[in-house]
Amino acid sequence: MAVVVGFIPTPVGFEALDAALAEATQRGGPLIVVNVIRPGDEADPRHAHPGDLDAAADRLRGAPVRVDIRQEQAQHDISEVLLDLVETERAELLVLGIRRGRDLGAHLLGITSQKLLLSVPCDVLVV
């Protein structure tokens, strides 16, 4: 079964990528890496640029499972893109990275995280 990781180009995002690869390997893959962006918001630090996606691909090169790296656009709700992908791919696990140095409770109450944790039809690993 598939493992989906919501990828952002930060140190925590790369940690989530590593954890997702370990889980996909254990479960027999594939690993689906997705960076969700909003059109016209290229300054958003969650927006992976081509070099960021190349770095993710380099990090996953030689993986023992099939790896699919995607960049999807969200018009409004980032969580909807991830939820749709989890359902379409029949993912068994969604991996998310959280920012360090913030109160965990406050972060989990963010709209995107909250919606994903309450709505996703599979297990969630928070890194």
Short mmCIF file of N, CA and C in Angstrom, two decimals:
data_model
loop_
_atom_site.label_atom_id
_atom_site.label_comp_id
_atom_site.label_asym_id
_atom_site.label_seq_id
_atom_site.Cartn_x
_atom_site.Cartn_y
_atom_site.Cartn_z
N MET A 1 0.83 -1.19 0.00
CA MET A 1 0.00 0.00 0.00
C MET A 1 0.87 1.25 0.00
N ALA A 2 0.34 2.29 -0.50
CA ALA A 2 1.08 3.54 -0.68
C ALA A 2 1.26 4.30 0.62
N VAL A 3 2.37 5.03 0.65
CA VAL A 3 2.64 6.00 1.71
C VAL A 3 2.72 7.36 1.02
N VAL A 4 1.99 8.33 1.54
CA VAL A 4 1.99 9.69 1.01
C VAL A 4 2.67 10.58 2.02
N VAL A 5 3.57 11.44 1.55
CA VAL A 5 4.20 12.42 2.43
C VAL A 5 3.93 13.81 1.88
N GLY A 6 3.42 14.68 2.74
CA GLY A 6 3.27 16.09 2.39
C GLY A 6 4.63 16.75 2.58
N PHE A 7 5.27 17.11 1.48
CA PHE A 7 6.65 17.59 1.52
C PHE A 7 6.72 19.11 1.47
N ILE A 8 7.50 19.68 2.37
CA ILE A 8 7.86 21.09 2.31
C ILE A 8 9.38 21.16 2.37
N PRO A 9 10.00 22.10 1.68
CA PRO A 9 11.46 22.14 1.57
C PRO A 9 12.14 22.79 2.77
N THR A 10 12.01 22.16 3.92
CA THR A 10 12.63 22.64 5.16
C THR A 10 13.33 21.45 5.80
N PRO A 11 14.18 21.69 6.80
CA PRO A 11 14.80 20.55 7.49
C PRO A 11 13.77 19.55 8.01
N VAL A 12 12.67 20.03 8.57
CA VAL A 12 11.62 19.13 9.05
C VAL A 12 10.98 18.39 7.89
N GLY A 13 10.82 19.06 6.77
CA GLY A 13 10.26 18.41 5.58
C GLY A 13 11.13 17.27 5.10
N PHE A 14 12.44 17.45 5.14
CA PHE A 14 13.35 16.38 4.73
C PHE A 14 13.35 15.25 5.75
N GLU A 15 13.16 15.57 7.04
CA GLU A 15 13.03 14.52 8.06
C GLU A 15 11.77 13.69 7.80
N ALA A 16 10.69 14.36 7.44
CA ALA A 16 9.45 13.66 7.12
C ALA A 16 9.65 12.77 5.89
N LEU A 17 10.42 13.25 4.92
CA LEU A 17 10.72 12.48 3.72
C LEU A 17 11.47 11.19 4.09
N ASP A 18 12.45 11.30 4.98
CA ASP A 18 13.21 10.13 5.42
C ASP A 18 12.30 9.13 6.14
N ALA A 19 11.44 9.64 7.02
CA ALA A 19 10.52 8.76 7.76
C ALA A 19 9.54 8.08 6.80
N ALA A 20 9.06 8.82 5.82
CA ALA A 20 8.13 8.26 4.85
C ALA A 20 8.80 7.17 4.02
N LEU A 21 10.05 7.38 3.64
CA LEU A 21 10.77 6.35 2.89
C LEU A 21 10.92 5.08 3.72
N ALA A 22 11.27 5.23 5.00
CA ALA A 22 11.40 4.06 5.87
C ALA A 22 10.08 3.31 5.97
N GLU A 23 8.98 4.04 6.11
CA GLU A 23 7.66 3.41 6.21
C GLU A 23 7.27 2.74 4.90
N ALA A 24 7.52 3.41 3.78
CA ALA A 24 7.17 2.84 2.48
C ALA A 24 7.98 1.57 2.22
N THR A 25 9.25 1.59 2.61
CA THR A 25 10.10 0.42 2.43
C THR A 25 9.57 -0.74 3.26
N GLN A 26 9.22 -0.47 4.51
CA GLN A 26 8.69 -1.50 5.39
C GLN A 26 7.37 -2.07 4.88
N ARG A 27 6.55 -1.21 4.27
CA ARG A 27 5.22 -1.61 3.82
C ARG A 27 5.21 -2.10 2.37
N GLY A 28 6.32 -1.99 1.67
CA GLY A 28 6.38 -2.43 0.29
C GLY A 28 6.03 -1.37 -0.74
N GLY A 29 5.92 -0.10 -0.31
CA GLY A 29 5.73 1.03 -1.21
C GLY A 29 4.42 1.00 -1.96
N PRO A 30 4.24 1.92 -2.86
CA PRO A 30 5.14 3.00 -3.29
C PRO A 30 5.13 4.19 -2.32
N LEU A 31 6.06 5.11 -2.57
CA LEU A 31 6.14 6.36 -1.83
C LEU A 31 5.72 7.49 -2.76
N ILE A 32 4.73 8.25 -2.34
CA ILE A 32 4.25 9.38 -3.13
C ILE A 32 4.57 10.65 -2.35
N VAL A 33 5.42 11.48 -2.94
CA VAL A 33 5.86 12.73 -2.33
C VAL A 33 5.09 13.85 -3.01
N VAL A 34 4.42 14.68 -2.23
CA VAL A 34 3.65 15.76 -2.84
C VAL A 34 3.92 17.08 -2.12
N ASN A 35 4.21 18.08 -2.92
CA ASN A 35 4.35 19.45 -2.44
C ASN A 35 3.15 20.21 -2.98
N VAL A 36 2.34 20.75 -2.07
CA VAL A 36 1.12 21.46 -2.47
C VAL A 36 1.39 22.96 -2.42
N ILE A 37 1.10 23.62 -3.51
CA ILE A 37 1.34 25.06 -3.61
C ILE A 37 0.06 25.79 -3.98
N ARG A 38 0.08 27.08 -3.71
CA ARG A 38 -1.00 27.95 -4.17
C ARG A 38 -0.45 28.78 -5.31
N PRO A 39 -1.10 28.81 -6.46
CA PRO A 39 -0.62 29.60 -7.60
C PRO A 39 -0.44 31.06 -7.22
N GLY A 40 0.67 31.63 -7.66
CA GLY A 40 0.94 33.04 -7.41
C GLY A 40 1.52 33.32 -6.04
N ASP A 41 1.80 32.29 -5.26
CA ASP A 41 2.33 32.48 -3.91
C ASP A 41 3.72 31.85 -3.79
N GLU A 42 4.58 32.17 -4.75
CA GLU A 42 5.91 31.58 -4.80
C GLU A 42 6.79 31.94 -3.61
N ALA A 43 6.47 33.00 -2.88
CA ALA A 43 7.25 33.40 -1.71
C ALA A 43 6.94 32.55 -0.48
N ASP A 44 5.88 31.76 -0.53
CA ASP A 44 5.52 30.90 0.59
C ASP A 44 6.65 29.88 0.80
N PRO A 45 7.17 29.77 2.04
CA PRO A 45 8.28 28.84 2.28
C PRO A 45 7.91 27.38 2.09
N ARG A 46 6.63 27.07 1.99
CA ARG A 46 6.20 25.69 1.72
C ARG A 46 6.25 25.35 0.24
N HIS A 47 6.43 26.36 -0.60
CA HIS A 47 6.47 26.18 -2.04
C HIS A 47 7.85 25.63 -2.44
N ALA A 48 7.89 24.41 -2.93
CA ALA A 48 9.15 23.81 -3.37
C ALA A 48 9.47 24.31 -4.78
N HIS A 49 10.66 24.82 -4.93
CA HIS A 49 11.13 25.25 -6.25
C HIS A 49 11.83 24.08 -6.92
N PRO A 50 12.14 24.17 -8.22
CA PRO A 50 12.75 23.03 -8.90
C PRO A 50 13.99 22.46 -8.19
N GLY A 51 14.84 23.29 -7.66
CA GLY A 51 16.02 22.81 -6.93
C GLY A 51 15.65 22.02 -5.69
N ASP A 52 14.56 22.42 -5.02
CA ASP A 52 14.08 21.70 -3.83
C ASP A 52 13.57 20.31 -4.21
N LEU A 53 12.83 20.25 -5.32
CA LEU A 53 12.32 18.95 -5.78
C LEU A 53 13.47 18.05 -6.24
N ASP A 54 14.49 18.65 -6.86
CA ASP A 54 15.68 17.89 -7.25
C ASP A 54 16.39 17.34 -6.02
N ALA A 55 16.48 18.14 -4.96
CA ALA A 55 17.12 17.68 -3.72
C ALA A 55 16.34 16.52 -3.11
N ALA A 56 15.03 16.58 -3.15
CA ALA A 56 14.21 15.48 -2.65
C ALA A 56 14.45 14.23 -3.49
N ALA A 57 14.49 14.39 -4.81
CA ALA A 57 14.73 13.25 -5.70
C ALA A 57 16.11 12.64 -5.44
N ASP A 58 17.11 13.49 -5.26
CA ASP A 58 18.46 12.99 -4.96
C ASP A 58 18.47 12.19 -3.67
N ARG A 59 17.77 12.69 -2.68
CA ARG A 59 17.73 12.02 -1.38
C ARG A 59 17.06 10.65 -1.47
N LEU A 60 16.14 10.50 -2.41
CA LEU A 60 15.39 9.25 -2.57
C LEU A 60 15.96 8.34 -3.65
N ARG A 61 17.00 8.80 -4.33
CA ARG A 61 17.59 7.99 -5.40
C ARG A 61 18.06 6.65 -4.83
N GLY A 62 17.75 5.59 -5.53
CA GLY A 62 18.14 4.25 -5.10
C GLY A 62 17.18 3.63 -4.09
N ALA A 63 16.05 4.28 -3.86
CA ALA A 63 15.06 3.74 -2.91
C ALA A 63 14.61 2.36 -3.36
N PRO A 64 14.35 1.47 -2.41
CA PRO A 64 13.93 0.11 -2.77
C PRO A 64 12.45 0.01 -3.16
N VAL A 65 11.76 1.14 -3.21
CA VAL A 65 10.35 1.17 -3.63
C VAL A 65 10.20 2.23 -4.72
N ARG A 66 9.09 2.13 -5.44
CA ARG A 66 8.80 3.14 -6.47
C ARG A 66 8.52 4.47 -5.77
N VAL A 67 9.10 5.53 -6.31
CA VAL A 67 8.93 6.87 -5.77
C VAL A 67 8.31 7.76 -6.84
N ASP A 68 7.29 8.49 -6.46
CA ASP A 68 6.62 9.43 -7.35
C ASP A 68 6.62 10.79 -6.67
N ILE A 69 7.27 11.77 -7.29
CA ILE A 69 7.33 13.13 -6.72
C ILE A 69 6.44 14.04 -7.54
N ARG A 70 5.53 14.72 -6.85
CA ARG A 70 4.55 15.57 -7.53
C ARG A 70 4.50 16.95 -6.88
N GLN A 71 4.09 17.90 -7.68
CA GLN A 71 3.76 19.22 -7.14
C GLN A 71 2.35 19.53 -7.62
N GLU A 72 1.46 19.68 -6.67
CA GLU A 72 0.04 19.90 -6.97
C GLU A 72 -0.35 21.32 -6.58
N GLN A 73 -1.32 21.86 -7.29
CA GLN A 73 -1.81 23.19 -6.97
C GLN A 73 -3.12 23.12 -6.21
N ALA A 74 -3.24 23.97 -5.20
CA ALA A 74 -4.48 24.08 -4.43
C ALA A 74 -5.02 25.49 -4.63
N GLN A 75 -6.24 25.59 -5.05
CA GLN A 75 -6.83 26.91 -5.22
C GLN A 75 -7.15 27.53 -3.87
N HIS A 76 -7.62 26.71 -2.94
CA HIS A 76 -8.03 27.23 -1.64
C HIS A 76 -7.45 26.42 -0.48
N ASP A 77 -7.76 25.14 -0.44
CA ASP A 77 -7.50 24.32 0.74
C ASP A 77 -6.42 23.27 0.45
N ILE A 78 -5.26 23.45 1.04
CA ILE A 78 -4.15 22.52 0.86
C ILE A 78 -4.55 21.12 1.34
N SER A 79 -5.27 21.04 2.44
CA SER A 79 -5.63 19.74 2.99
C SER A 79 -6.50 18.93 2.02
N GLU A 80 -7.34 19.60 1.24
CA GLU A 80 -8.19 18.89 0.28
C GLU A 80 -7.34 18.16 -0.77
N VAL A 81 -6.27 18.78 -1.21
CA VAL A 81 -5.39 18.14 -2.18
C VAL A 81 -4.79 16.87 -1.59
N LEU A 82 -4.30 16.96 -0.36
CA LEU A 82 -3.71 15.79 0.30
C LEU A 82 -4.76 14.71 0.57
N LEU A 83 -5.93 15.10 1.01
CA LEU A 83 -7.00 14.13 1.26
C LEU A 83 -7.39 13.40 -0.03
N ASP A 84 -7.54 14.15 -1.12
CA ASP A 84 -7.88 13.53 -2.40
C ASP A 84 -6.80 12.55 -2.85
N LEU A 85 -5.54 12.92 -2.68
CA LEU A 85 -4.44 12.05 -3.08
C LEU A 85 -4.41 10.77 -2.24
N VAL A 86 -4.59 10.91 -0.93
CA VAL A 86 -4.63 9.74 -0.04
C VAL A 86 -5.74 8.78 -0.48
N GLU A 87 -6.89 9.32 -0.80
CA GLU A 87 -8.01 8.48 -1.22
C GLU A 87 -7.77 7.87 -2.59
N THR A 88 -7.30 8.65 -3.54
CA THR A 88 -7.05 8.15 -4.89
C THR A 88 -6.01 7.03 -4.90
N GLU A 89 -4.96 7.21 -4.12
CA GLU A 89 -3.87 6.23 -4.08
C GLU A 89 -4.13 5.10 -3.09
N ARG A 90 -5.25 5.19 -2.37
CA ARG A 90 -5.57 4.20 -1.33
C ARG A 90 -4.40 4.05 -0.36
N ALA A 91 -3.89 5.20 0.05
CA ALA A 91 -2.73 5.22 0.94
C ALA A 91 -3.07 4.61 2.28
N GLU A 92 -2.07 3.95 2.82
CA GLU A 92 -2.20 3.32 4.13
C GLU A 92 -1.64 4.24 5.21
N LEU A 93 -0.83 5.24 4.79
CA LEU A 93 -0.21 6.14 5.75
C LEU A 93 0.03 7.50 5.10
N LEU A 94 -0.24 8.56 5.88
CA LEU A 94 0.10 9.92 5.49
C LEU A 94 1.16 10.41 6.48
N VAL A 95 2.28 10.93 5.96
CA VAL A 95 3.36 11.44 6.80
C VAL A 95 3.40 12.96 6.67
N LEU A 96 3.44 13.64 7.81
CA LEU A 96 3.49 15.10 7.86
C LEU A 96 4.64 15.53 8.77
N GLY A 97 5.34 16.57 8.39
CA GLY A 97 6.36 17.16 9.25
C GLY A 97 5.77 18.38 9.95
N ILE A 98 6.15 18.58 11.21
CA ILE A 98 5.69 19.77 11.92
C ILE A 98 6.90 20.63 12.25
N ARG A 99 6.67 21.91 12.33
CA ARG A 99 7.75 22.85 12.66
C ARG A 99 8.13 22.72 14.11
N ARG A 100 9.43 22.78 14.37
CA ARG A 100 9.93 22.71 15.74
C ARG A 100 9.86 24.10 16.38
N GLY A 101 9.95 24.12 17.69
CA GLY A 101 10.00 25.39 18.39
C GLY A 101 8.64 26.04 18.58
N ARG A 102 7.61 25.35 18.23
CA ARG A 102 6.25 25.87 18.44
C ARG A 102 5.52 24.94 19.38
N ASP A 103 4.57 25.46 20.04
CA ASP A 103 3.73 24.64 20.91
C ASP A 103 2.99 23.63 20.04
N LEU A 104 3.22 22.35 20.31
CA LEU A 104 2.62 21.29 19.49
C LEU A 104 1.10 21.42 19.44
N GLY A 105 0.49 21.67 20.58
CA GLY A 105 -0.96 21.78 20.61
C GLY A 105 -1.47 22.89 19.71
N ALA A 106 -0.78 24.03 19.73
CA ALA A 106 -1.21 25.15 18.89
C ALA A 106 -1.03 24.81 17.42
N HIS A 107 0.07 24.13 17.09
CA HIS A 107 0.30 23.78 15.68
C HIS A 107 -0.76 22.80 15.18
N LEU A 108 -1.08 21.81 16.00
CA LEU A 108 -2.05 20.81 15.57
C LEU A 108 -3.45 21.40 15.42
N LEU A 109 -3.68 22.54 16.01
CA LEU A 109 -4.96 23.18 15.86
C LEU A 109 -5.03 24.07 14.63
N GLY A 110 -3.94 24.14 13.87
CA GLY A 110 -3.97 24.86 12.60
C GLY A 110 -4.99 24.23 11.68
N ILE A 111 -5.54 25.00 10.81
CA ILE A 111 -6.65 24.54 9.96
C ILE A 111 -6.24 23.34 9.11
N THR A 112 -5.10 23.41 8.44
CA THR A 112 -4.69 22.31 7.56
C THR A 112 -4.43 21.04 8.36
N SER A 113 -3.63 21.15 9.41
CA SER A 113 -3.31 19.98 10.23
C SER A 113 -4.55 19.39 10.87
N GLN A 114 -5.39 20.24 11.41
CA GLN A 114 -6.59 19.76 12.07
C GLN A 114 -7.48 19.01 11.09
N LYS A 115 -7.70 19.57 9.93
CA LYS A 115 -8.56 18.92 8.95
C LYS A 115 -8.00 17.57 8.54
N LEU A 116 -6.67 17.51 8.32
CA LEU A 116 -6.06 16.26 7.93
C LEU A 116 -6.18 15.21 9.03
N LEU A 117 -5.87 15.59 10.25
CA LEU A 117 -5.92 14.63 11.35
C LEU A 117 -7.33 14.11 11.61
N LEU A 118 -8.33 14.95 11.38
CA LEU A 118 -9.70 14.55 11.64
C LEU A 118 -10.37 13.87 10.45
N SER A 119 -9.83 14.06 9.25
CA SER A 119 -10.54 13.60 8.05
C SER A 119 -9.87 12.49 7.27
N VAL A 120 -8.58 12.34 7.40
CA VAL A 120 -7.86 11.40 6.56
C VAL A 120 -8.28 9.96 6.90
N PRO A 121 -8.52 9.14 5.87
CA PRO A 121 -9.02 7.78 6.11
C PRO A 121 -7.91 6.74 6.32
N CYS A 122 -6.76 7.18 6.80
CA CYS A 122 -5.65 6.25 7.03
C CYS A 122 -4.87 6.72 8.25
N ASP A 123 -3.86 5.96 8.62
CA ASP A 123 -3.01 6.36 9.73
C ASP A 123 -2.19 7.59 9.33
N VAL A 124 -1.80 8.37 10.35
CA VAL A 124 -0.99 9.56 10.13
C VAL A 124 0.25 9.47 11.03
N LEU A 125 1.41 9.71 10.44
CA LEU A 125 2.66 9.79 11.19
C LEU A 125 3.11 11.23 11.17
N VAL A 126 3.24 11.83 12.34
CA VAL A 126 3.68 13.21 12.45
C VAL A 126 5.14 13.18 12.90
N VAL A 127 5.99 13.82 12.10
CA VAL A 127 7.44 13.83 12.37
C VAL A 127 7.81 15.19 12.92
#
